[in-house]
Amino acid sequence: MVFGGAVFWLGVPDLKTDLKRKLALVTAAVITVMPWSIHFSTVGFEGHLSSAFVLWSAVALMWSVSRKHWQWRLAFVGLSVFLGTLSVYTYFSTRFVWPVIFVVLVAAWWTKTRQWWWLYGIGLFIWMFSLLPMVQADFYAASNQLRLSTESILTLPAAEPTALNELRLQSGNTFVSKAIYNRWTLTALAGGKNVLQHFDPEYLFFQGDQKLRHGVPGYGLLYGLFAPFLVIGVLAIWRRSWRVGGLLIAWWLAALVPASVPLDTPHALRSLNAVFVLAAFAGYGVVVAGQWWWEQSLPRWIRRLGLVMTLVLVALCTIRFTVTRVVVYPQLSATEWQAGYTPLAQYISTHHEQYETVFVNQFDDRFFLYYQPKSGLSWSEIQAIPSEGFARQTLGNVEITLLDFSEAESETMEFMYVVPVEKRETTPENWLEIDTIRDETGKERFVVFTSTREE
C-alpha cells in the first residue's frame, strides 16, 4: 500500500516530475503513519489487502495512459484487470468500486485513451467475465441472502408499501407525493445521509469508527493534525489537474457506496478502499503548504524550524497512537476479537475424553471454528458432520448448544458444561464449578461445571 501510493503519483502524466516526486514521498509517509492504515494492516483484514489490489490496479491503468508502444499499453491494461479481479475475490464489496475507478480514469484522460478505447473496453469485459466463477459458486446465493437479511437501507420499514401509502395519503396523494414517497427515493435519501456521515470531521480526525474491531478509540482515520492539509489538498488539486481531482473524488465516493448500505454508519472497514484517496489529498496539501511556507520572506532558520516542528508533531501523534494501539487497545477490544476462544478450545481438547459428553453453551456461532482443529477429528470426518446454517454443533462428544438444564439433570453420567462467566449464576446450584478459563489478557471469560449422576 505504501509503495503503491508513491508509484501512483509517478505515473500521473499531468504533473511535473519534481512535484510528482514530492507527492510520492509525502503520500507514502502519510499512509505509513495514518491510524486507518496502521490498524487494518495490523489486524490483517482482507479489506486492506483488497484496497492494495485496487490501488495497484489503478497504478497499472495510470501507467498505461502514456505508453506509446502498444505492447506496454496492453501489458499494463492486462495487469490492471488482473489486479482488479483479485481485489473483488479478496473483498466482495470492491465490485462497486473498481469499475468506477477504471471508467473514470479512462474517461479523464480520454485524449490519450480514445484511440485505444477498444482495448479498455475489452479489459472491462474480461473483468466482468472473470467474476462468473464467483456468481456461479455453490454458496453465492446463500451469501447474498445473508447480506440482504441484515438491517440496511434496502430493508427500511418506511419503504414498505403500507408505510409508503400512508405517507402519500398524508401528503394529499398527489403526483408529487408519489414521486417523493417511493422506495427508490427513500432508499437514495437514506444512502445519501449515510455517505455524508463519512465526511464528519469527528469521524475523520478524532473518533473514527466506534466499533472496536474497526479502529482505536480516540483516533480518527487521520490525525487531527492533517485536517487543514486534507482541506488544502482537496481544494488545491483541482487548480493543478482537474483530471486527478475528479478521479480521486470519484474514487472516494465509490468507496463510500458499499459502506453506506448498512445502517451502522460510518463504516471504516467497508470504506477502506478510500484509504489511498485520503492519503493522496492530505499528502498534496502537505506539499502545497510546505512550498508556500518555504517561499515566505522569513529567515531560513524560522522556515526550517516550522518544517521540523511539523515533523515532530506527526512523530508524537504516531508514537501516542502506537502506544495506545499496543498497550491499551488489546484490553479494551478483547471481547470483540473472541478473546478466550482459543484457550477454551484447548481446554476442551485436553479434558473432553474424561466425560461422556461435553456441553458448551452456544455463546457464539463461530466458536466451533476454534475447536474444529483441536477436536482430534480428521478434516474428512469434520466435513462429514452435518451443519446447520454453516455451523457445526456436534464434534465428537462435544455439543455446542443452548442446553436445557432439565434435560441435563436427567443424564445418567458425568458431564462437563462450559458457560460464559456472565451466565455463571444461571446454572443449577448443585452443579460443581471445577475451573475457569481466562482469555489472553488474564480476564475470566468462561466457567467449567461438572455434575456426577448415579449409574
Coordinates of C-alpha atoms in Angstrom, one line a residue:
M1 CA 0.0 0.0 0.0
V2 CA 2.8 2.5 0.9
F3 CA 4.8 1.8 -2.2
G4 CA 1.7 1.8 -4.4
G5 CA 0.8 5.2 -3.0
A6 CA 4.2 6.5 -4.1
V7 CA 4.2 4.9 -7.6
F8 CA 0.7 6.2 -8.4
W9 CA 1.9 9.8 -8.5
L10 CA 4.9 8.9 -10.6
G11 CA 2.6 7.7 -13.3
V12 CA 0.3 10.7 -13.5
P13 CA 1.0 12.5 -16.8
D14 CA -0.4 15.9 -15.9
L15 CA 2.2 16.8 -13.2
K16 CA 5.8 18.0 -13.4
T17 CA 8.4 15.5 -12.4
D18 CA 9.7 17.4 -9.4
L19 CA 6.1 17.7 -8.0
K20 CA 5.4 14.0 -8.6
R21 CA 8.5 13.0 -6.7
K22 CA 7.5 15.2 -3.7
L23 CA 3.9 13.8 -3.8
A24 CA 5.2 10.2 -4.0
L25 CA 7.4 10.7 -0.9
V26 CA 4.8 12.6 1.2
T27 CA 1.8 10.4 0.3
A28 CA 3.8 7.2 1.2
A29 CA 4.7 8.8 4.5
V30 CA 1.1 9.7 5.2
I31 CA -0.1 6.2 4.5
T32 CA 2.7 4.9 6.8
V33 CA 1.5 6.9 9.8
M34 CA -2.3 7.3 9.4
P35 CA -4.2 5.3 12.0
W36 CA -6.7 3.9 9.4
S37 CA -3.9 2.2 7.5
I38 CA -1.9 1.1 10.6
H39 CA -4.9 -0.5 12.3
F40 CA -6.2 -2.6 9.4
S41 CA -2.8 -3.6 8.2
T42 CA -2.1 -4.8 11.7
V43 CA -5.2 -6.8 12.2
G44 CA -4.9 -8.3 8.7
F45 CA -8.4 -7.8 7.4
E46 CA -8.9 -8.9 3.9
G47 CA -10.3 -5.5 3.1
H48 CA -6.9 -4.0 3.5
L49 CA -5.4 -6.4 1.0
S50 CA -8.2 -5.7 -1.4
S51 CA -7.6 -2.0 -1.2
A52 CA -4.0 -2.6 -2.0
F53 CA -5.0 -4.6 -5.1
V54 CA -7.3 -1.7 -6.1
L55 CA -4.6 0.8 -5.7
W56 CA -2.1 -1.2 -7.7
S57 CA -4.7 -1.8 -10.4
A58 CA -5.2 2.0 -10.7
V59 CA -1.4 2.4 -10.8
A60 CA -1.1 0.0 -13.7
L61 CA -4.0 1.6 -15.5
M62 CA -2.5 5.1 -15.0
W63 CA 0.8 3.9 -16.4
S64 CA -0.9 2.6 -19.5
V65 CA -2.3 6.0 -20.3
S66 CA 1.0 7.4 -21.5
R67 CA 2.5 4.3 -23.1
K68 CA 3.3 4.8 -26.8
H69 CA 4.1 1.2 -27.7
W70 CA 1.0 -1.0 -27.9
Q71 CA 2.8 -3.9 -26.1
W72 CA 3.3 -1.8 -23.0
R73 CA -0.2 -0.5 -23.0
L74 CA -1.6 -4.0 -23.5
A75 CA 0.6 -5.3 -20.6
F76 CA -0.5 -2.5 -18.2
V77 CA -4.2 -2.8 -19.0
G78 CA -4.0 -6.6 -18.6
L79 CA -2.2 -6.2 -15.3
S80 CA -4.8 -3.7 -14.1
V81 CA -7.7 -6.0 -15.0
F82 CA -5.9 -9.0 -13.3
L83 CA -5.4 -7.0 -10.1
G84 CA -8.9 -5.7 -10.2
T85 CA -10.2 -9.2 -10.4
L86 CA -8.1 -10.2 -7.4
S87 CA -9.4 -7.3 -5.4
V88 CA -13.0 -8.5 -5.8
Y89 CA -12.2 -12.1 -5.0
T90 CA -10.4 -10.8 -1.9
Y91 CA -13.2 -8.5 -0.6
F92 CA -16.5 -8.7 -2.3
S93 CA -17.7 -5.1 -1.9
T94 CA -14.9 -3.9 -4.2
R95 CA -17.0 -4.9 -7.1
F96 CA -18.8 -1.5 -6.7
V97 CA -15.5 0.5 -6.6
W98 CA -13.1 -0.9 -9.2
P99 CA -15.2 -0.4 -12.3
V100 CA -15.9 3.2 -11.3
I101 CA -12.1 3.9 -11.0
F102 CA -11.4 2.1 -14.3
V103 CA -14.1 4.0 -16.3
V104 CA -13.4 7.4 -14.7
L105 CA -9.6 7.2 -15.2
V106 CA -10.0 6.2 -18.9
A107 CA -12.6 9.0 -19.4
A108 CA -10.5 11.6 -17.6
W109 CA -7.5 11.1 -19.9
W110 CA -9.7 10.5 -23.0
T111 CA -7.3 12.4 -25.2
K112 CA -4.7 9.8 -24.5
T113 CA -7.0 6.7 -24.5
R114 CA -9.7 7.3 -27.1
Q115 CA -7.8 5.6 -30.0
W116 CA -7.4 2.6 -27.7
W117 CA -11.0 2.6 -26.5
W118 CA -11.5 -1.0 -27.7
L119 CA -8.6 -2.2 -25.6
Y120 CA -10.0 -0.7 -22.4
G121 CA -13.5 -1.9 -23.4
I122 CA -12.2 -5.5 -23.8
G123 CA -10.4 -5.2 -20.5
L124 CA -13.6 -4.2 -18.7
F125 CA -15.5 -7.0 -20.4
I126 CA -12.8 -9.5 -19.3
W127 CA -13.1 -8.2 -15.7
M128 CA -16.8 -8.8 -15.7
F129 CA -16.4 -12.2 -17.3
S130 CA -13.8 -13.2 -14.7
L131 CA -16.4 -12.8 -12.0
L132 CA -18.6 -15.6 -13.4
P133 CA -17.0 -18.4 -11.3
M134 CA -17.8 -16.4 -8.2
V135 CA -21.5 -15.8 -9.0
Q136 CA -21.9 -19.4 -10.0
A137 CA -20.3 -20.7 -6.8
D138 CA -22.3 -23.0 -4.6
F139 CA -22.8 -20.6 -1.7
Y140 CA -23.1 -17.3 -3.7
A141 CA -26.9 -17.2 -3.4
A142 CA -26.7 -18.0 0.3
S143 CA -24.1 -15.3 0.9
N144 CA -26.2 -12.7 -0.8
Q145 CA -29.3 -13.8 1.2
L146 CA -27.2 -13.3 4.4
R147 CA -26.2 -9.8 3.3
L148 CA -29.7 -8.8 2.4
S149 CA -31.2 -10.3 5.6
T150 CA -29.3 -7.8 7.8
E151 CA -30.7 -4.3 8.5
S152 CA -29.7 -1.8 5.8
I153 CA -31.1 1.0 3.7
L154 CA -32.5 -1.8 1.5
T155 CA -34.8 -3.0 4.3
L156 CA -36.1 0.3 5.6
P157 CA -39.6 -0.1 7.3
A158 CA -40.5 3.4 5.9
A159 CA -40.0 2.0 2.3
E160 CA -42.6 -0.8 2.8
P161 CA -45.7 -0.5 0.6
T162 CA -48.1 0.1 3.6
A163 CA -45.9 2.8 5.1
L164 CA -45.4 4.5 1.7
N165 CA -49.2 4.6 1.1
E166 CA -49.7 6.2 4.5
L167 CA -47.1 8.9 3.7
R168 CA -48.7 9.6 0.3
L169 CA -52.2 9.9 1.8
Q170 CA -50.9 12.3 4.5
S171 CA -49.4 14.4 1.6
G172 CA -52.6 14.6 -0.4
N173 CA -51.8 11.6 -2.6
T174 CA -50.7 13.9 -5.4
F175 CA -48.3 13.2 -8.3
V176 CA -45.5 15.0 -6.3
S177 CA -46.1 13.0 -3.2
K178 CA -46.0 9.8 -5.2
A179 CA -42.7 10.9 -6.8
I180 CA -41.2 11.7 -3.4
Y181 CA -42.5 8.8 -1.3
N182 CA -41.4 5.7 -3.1
R183 CA -38.9 3.0 -2.3
W184 CA -36.2 4.4 -4.6
T185 CA -36.2 8.0 -3.3
L186 CA -36.3 7.0 0.4
T187 CA -33.5 4.5 -0.2
A188 CA -31.5 7.1 -2.0
L189 CA -32.0 9.7 0.7
A190 CA -31.0 7.2 3.4
G191 CA -27.9 6.3 1.4
G192 CA -27.0 9.9 0.8
K193 CA -27.3 10.6 4.5
N194 CA -25.0 7.6 5.3
V195 CA -22.5 8.8 2.7
L196 CA -22.4 12.3 4.4
Q197 CA -21.7 10.7 7.8
H198 CA -18.3 9.6 6.4
F199 CA -17.3 13.2 5.9
D200 CA -18.0 14.1 9.6
P201 CA -14.8 15.7 10.9
E202 CA -15.3 14.0 14.3
Y203 CA -15.2 10.6 12.4
L204 CA -12.3 11.6 10.1
F205 CA -9.9 13.1 12.6
F206 CA -10.9 12.4 16.2
Q207 CA -13.1 9.3 16.9
G208 CA -13.1 7.1 13.8
D209 CA -15.4 4.1 13.7
Q210 CA -16.9 3.4 17.1
K211 CA -16.8 -0.4 16.5
L212 CA -13.7 -1.6 18.4
R213 CA -12.8 -4.0 15.6
H214 CA -12.6 -1.1 13.1
G215 CA -10.5 1.4 14.9
V216 CA -8.7 2.5 18.1
P217 CA -10.9 4.7 20.4
G218 CA -9.9 8.4 20.4
Y219 CA -8.3 8.3 16.9
G220 CA -9.8 9.1 13.5
L221 CA -8.8 7.9 10.1
L222 CA -6.2 10.6 10.0
Y223 CA -4.6 12.5 12.9
G224 CA -6.3 15.8 13.6
L225 CA -3.0 17.5 12.6
F226 CA -3.8 16.6 9.0
A227 CA -7.2 18.2 8.9
P228 CA -6.1 21.5 7.4
F229 CA -3.8 19.7 4.9
L230 CA -6.7 17.5 3.8
V231 CA -8.8 20.6 3.1
I232 CA -5.9 22.3 1.3
G233 CA -5.3 19.2 -0.8
V234 CA -8.9 18.8 -1.9
L235 CA -9.1 22.5 -3.0
A236 CA -5.6 22.9 -4.5
I237 CA -5.5 19.7 -6.6
W238 CA -8.3 21.0 -8.8
R239 CA -6.2 24.0 -9.8
R240 CA -3.3 21.8 -10.8
S241 CA -5.2 19.0 -12.5
W242 CA -9.0 18.6 -12.7
R243 CA -8.4 15.1 -14.0
V244 CA -6.6 13.9 -10.9
G245 CA -9.0 15.7 -8.7
G246 CA -12.0 14.2 -10.4
L247 CA -10.6 10.7 -10.3
L248 CA -9.8 10.9 -6.6
I249 CA -13.3 12.3 -5.7
A250 CA -15.0 9.6 -7.8
W251 CA -12.8 7.0 -6.1
W252 CA -13.7 8.3 -2.7
L253 CA -17.4 8.4 -3.4
A254 CA -17.4 5.0 -5.0
A255 CA -15.6 3.6 -1.9
L256 CA -18.4 5.0 0.3
V257 CA -21.2 3.3 -1.6
P258 CA -20.8 -0.2 0.0
A259 CA -20.0 1.4 3.3
S260 CA -23.3 3.4 3.3
V261 CA -25.7 0.5 2.7
P262 CA -25.6 -0.7 6.3
L263 CA -27.5 1.3 9.0
D264 CA -24.4 1.4 11.3
T265 CA -22.5 4.2 9.6
P266 CA -19.9 5.5 9.2
H267 CA -18.2 2.2 8.4
A268 CA -14.4 2.2 8.4
L269 CA -13.9 -1.3 7.0
R270 CA -16.3 -1.2 4.0
S271 CA -14.9 2.2 3.0
L272 CA -11.3 1.1 3.3
N273 CA -10.8 1.4 -0.5
A274 CA -10.6 5.1 0.1
V275 CA -7.5 4.9 2.3
F276 CA -5.2 6.0 -0.6
V277 CA -7.6 8.9 -1.5
L278 CA -7.4 10.5 1.9
A279 CA -3.6 10.0 2.0
A280 CA -3.3 11.5 -1.5
F281 CA -5.3 14.6 -0.7
A282 CA -3.6 15.1 2.7
G283 CA -0.2 14.5 1.0
Y284 CA -1.0 17.0 -1.7
G285 CA -2.0 19.5 1.0
V286 CA 1.3 19.0 2.9
V287 CA 3.3 19.6 -0.3
V288 CA 1.4 22.8 -1.2
A289 CA 1.5 24.2 2.3
G290 CA 5.2 23.3 2.6
Q291 CA 6.0 25.0 -0.6
W292 CA 4.1 28.1 0.4
W293 CA 5.8 28.2 3.8
W294 CA 9.3 27.8 2.3
E295 CA 8.6 30.7 -0.2
Q296 CA 7.8 33.2 2.6
S297 CA 10.2 36.1 3.2
L298 CA 11.3 34.8 6.6
P299 CA 14.8 33.9 7.9
R300 CA 15.8 30.5 6.8
W301 CA 16.1 29.2 10.3
I302 CA 12.4 30.1 11.0
R303 CA 11.3 28.3 7.9
R304 CA 13.3 25.2 8.8
L305 CA 12.0 25.4 12.4
G306 CA 8.4 25.3 11.1
L307 CA 9.0 22.2 9.0
V308 CA 10.9 20.5 11.8
M309 CA 8.1 21.2 14.3
T310 CA 5.5 19.8 11.9
L311 CA 7.5 16.6 11.6
V312 CA 7.9 16.4 15.4
L313 CA 4.2 16.8 15.9
V314 CA 3.5 14.0 13.4
A315 CA 6.0 11.8 15.2
L316 CA 4.5 12.5 18.6
C317 CA 1.0 11.7 17.2
T318 CA 2.3 8.4 15.8
I319 CA 4.1 7.5 19.0
R320 CA 1.0 8.2 21.1
F321 CA -1.2 6.2 18.7
T322 CA 1.2 3.3 18.7
V323 CA 1.4 3.1 22.5
T324 CA -2.4 3.2 22.7
R325 CA -2.7 0.6 19.9
V326 CA -0.2 -1.8 21.6
V327 CA -0.9 -1.3 25.3
V328 CA -4.5 0.0 25.8
Y329 CA -6.4 -1.3 22.8
P330 CA -5.9 -5.0 23.4
Q331 CA -7.5 -4.7 26.8
L332 CA -10.4 -2.6 25.5
S333 CA -11.2 -4.7 22.5
A334 CA -10.5 -8.2 23.8
T335 CA -14.2 -9.4 23.7
E336 CA -14.6 -8.1 20.2
W337 CA -11.7 -10.3 19.0
Q338 CA -13.1 -13.5 20.5
A339 CA -10.6 -13.4 23.4
G340 CA -10.5 -16.7 25.3
Y341 CA -11.9 -18.8 22.5
T342 CA -8.5 -20.4 21.8
P343 CA -7.7 -21.2 25.5
L344 CA -11.2 -22.6 25.8
A345 CA -10.9 -24.8 22.7
Q346 CA -7.5 -26.0 24.0
Y347 CA -9.0 -26.8 27.5
I348 CA -11.9 -28.8 26.0
S349 CA -9.5 -30.7 23.7
T350 CA -7.4 -31.7 26.8
H351 CA -10.3 -32.8 29.0
H352 CA -13.1 -33.9 26.8
E353 CA -12.2 -37.6 27.0
Q354 CA -12.8 -37.6 30.7
Y355 CA -16.5 -37.2 30.2
E356 CA -19.3 -38.9 28.3
T357 CA -20.5 -35.6 26.9
V358 CA -19.2 -32.0 27.0
F359 CA -21.8 -29.3 26.6
V360 CA -20.7 -25.9 25.5
N361 CA -23.2 -23.0 25.9
Q362 CA -23.8 -21.6 22.4
F363 CA -22.5 -18.2 23.2
D364 CA -21.2 -17.6 19.6
D365 CA -21.9 -19.3 16.3
R366 CA -18.2 -19.0 15.5
F367 CA -16.7 -21.0 18.4
F368 CA -16.9 -24.3 16.5
L369 CA -14.2 -22.9 14.1
Y370 CA -11.8 -22.6 17.1
Y371 CA -12.5 -26.1 18.3
Q372 CA -12.5 -27.9 15.0
P373 CA -8.7 -28.1 14.5
K374 CA -8.3 -29.1 18.2
S375 CA -11.0 -31.8 18.2
G376 CA -8.8 -34.7 17.2
L377 CA -11.1 -35.3 14.2
S378 CA -9.7 -35.6 10.7
W379 CA -10.8 -33.0 8.2
S380 CA -12.7 -35.7 6.3
E381 CA -14.6 -36.6 9.4
I382 CA -15.4 -33.0 10.1
Q383 CA -16.7 -32.5 6.6
A384 CA -19.0 -35.5 7.0
I385 CA -20.6 -33.9 10.1
P386 CA -23.9 -32.2 9.2
S387 CA -24.0 -28.4 9.6
E388 CA -26.9 -26.0 10.4
G389 CA -26.5 -22.6 8.9
F390 CA -22.9 -23.5 8.0
A391 CA -22.1 -24.1 11.7
R392 CA -21.4 -27.5 13.2
Q393 CA -22.8 -28.0 16.7
T394 CA -21.6 -31.5 17.4
L395 CA -17.9 -32.5 17.1
G396 CA -17.3 -35.9 18.7
N397 CA -18.6 -35.9 22.2
V398 CA -18.7 -32.1 22.3
E399 CA -22.0 -30.4 21.8
I400 CA -22.3 -26.7 21.2
T401 CA -25.9 -26.0 22.1
L402 CA -28.3 -24.0 24.3
L403 CA -28.6 -26.6 26.9
D404 CA -31.9 -27.5 28.6
F405 CA -30.9 -27.9 32.2
S406 CA -33.8 -30.2 32.9
E407 CA -32.6 -32.4 30.2
A408 CA -29.1 -32.3 31.5
E409 CA -30.4 -33.2 35.0
S410 CA -31.8 -36.4 33.6
E411 CA -28.4 -37.6 32.3
T412 CA -27.0 -40.7 34.0
M413 CA -23.3 -39.9 33.5
E414 CA -20.8 -37.3 34.5
F415 CA -20.7 -34.5 32.0
M416 CA -18.9 -31.2 31.7
Y417 CA -20.6 -27.9 30.9
V418 CA -19.0 -24.7 29.8
V419 CA -20.8 -21.3 30.2
P420 CA -19.6 -17.7 29.8
V421 CA -18.7 -16.1 33.1
E422 CA -21.6 -13.7 33.0
K423 CA -24.0 -16.7 32.9
R424 CA -22.4 -18.4 35.9
E425 CA -25.5 -17.8 38.1
T426 CA -27.9 -19.4 35.7
T427 CA -26.6 -22.9 36.2
P428 CA -28.2 -25.3 38.8
E429 CA -26.9 -24.9 42.4
N430 CA -25.9 -28.5 42.7
W431 CA -23.5 -28.4 39.8
L432 CA -19.9 -28.2 40.8
E433 CA -17.7 -25.4 39.5
I434 CA -14.3 -27.0 38.7
D435 CA -12.4 -24.5 36.7
T436 CA -12.3 -21.1 35.0
I437 CA -10.9 -20.1 31.6
R438 CA -9.1 -16.8 31.2
D439 CA -8.5 -15.0 28.0
E440 CA -5.2 -13.8 26.6
T441 CA -5.4 -10.6 28.8
G442 CA -5.9 -12.6 32.0
K443 CA -9.6 -11.9 32.4
E444 CA -12.0 -14.6 33.4
R445 CA -14.2 -15.5 30.4
F446 CA -15.7 -19.0 30.9
V447 CA -16.6 -21.2 33.8
V448 CA -16.5 -25.0 33.7
F449 CA -19.0 -27.1 35.7
T450 CA -19.5 -30.8 36.2
S451 CA -22.1 -33.0 37.8
T452 CA -22.0 -36.7 38.7
R453 CA -25.1 -38.8 38.3
E454 CA -26.0 -42.2 39.7
E455 CA -25.3 -45.1 37.5

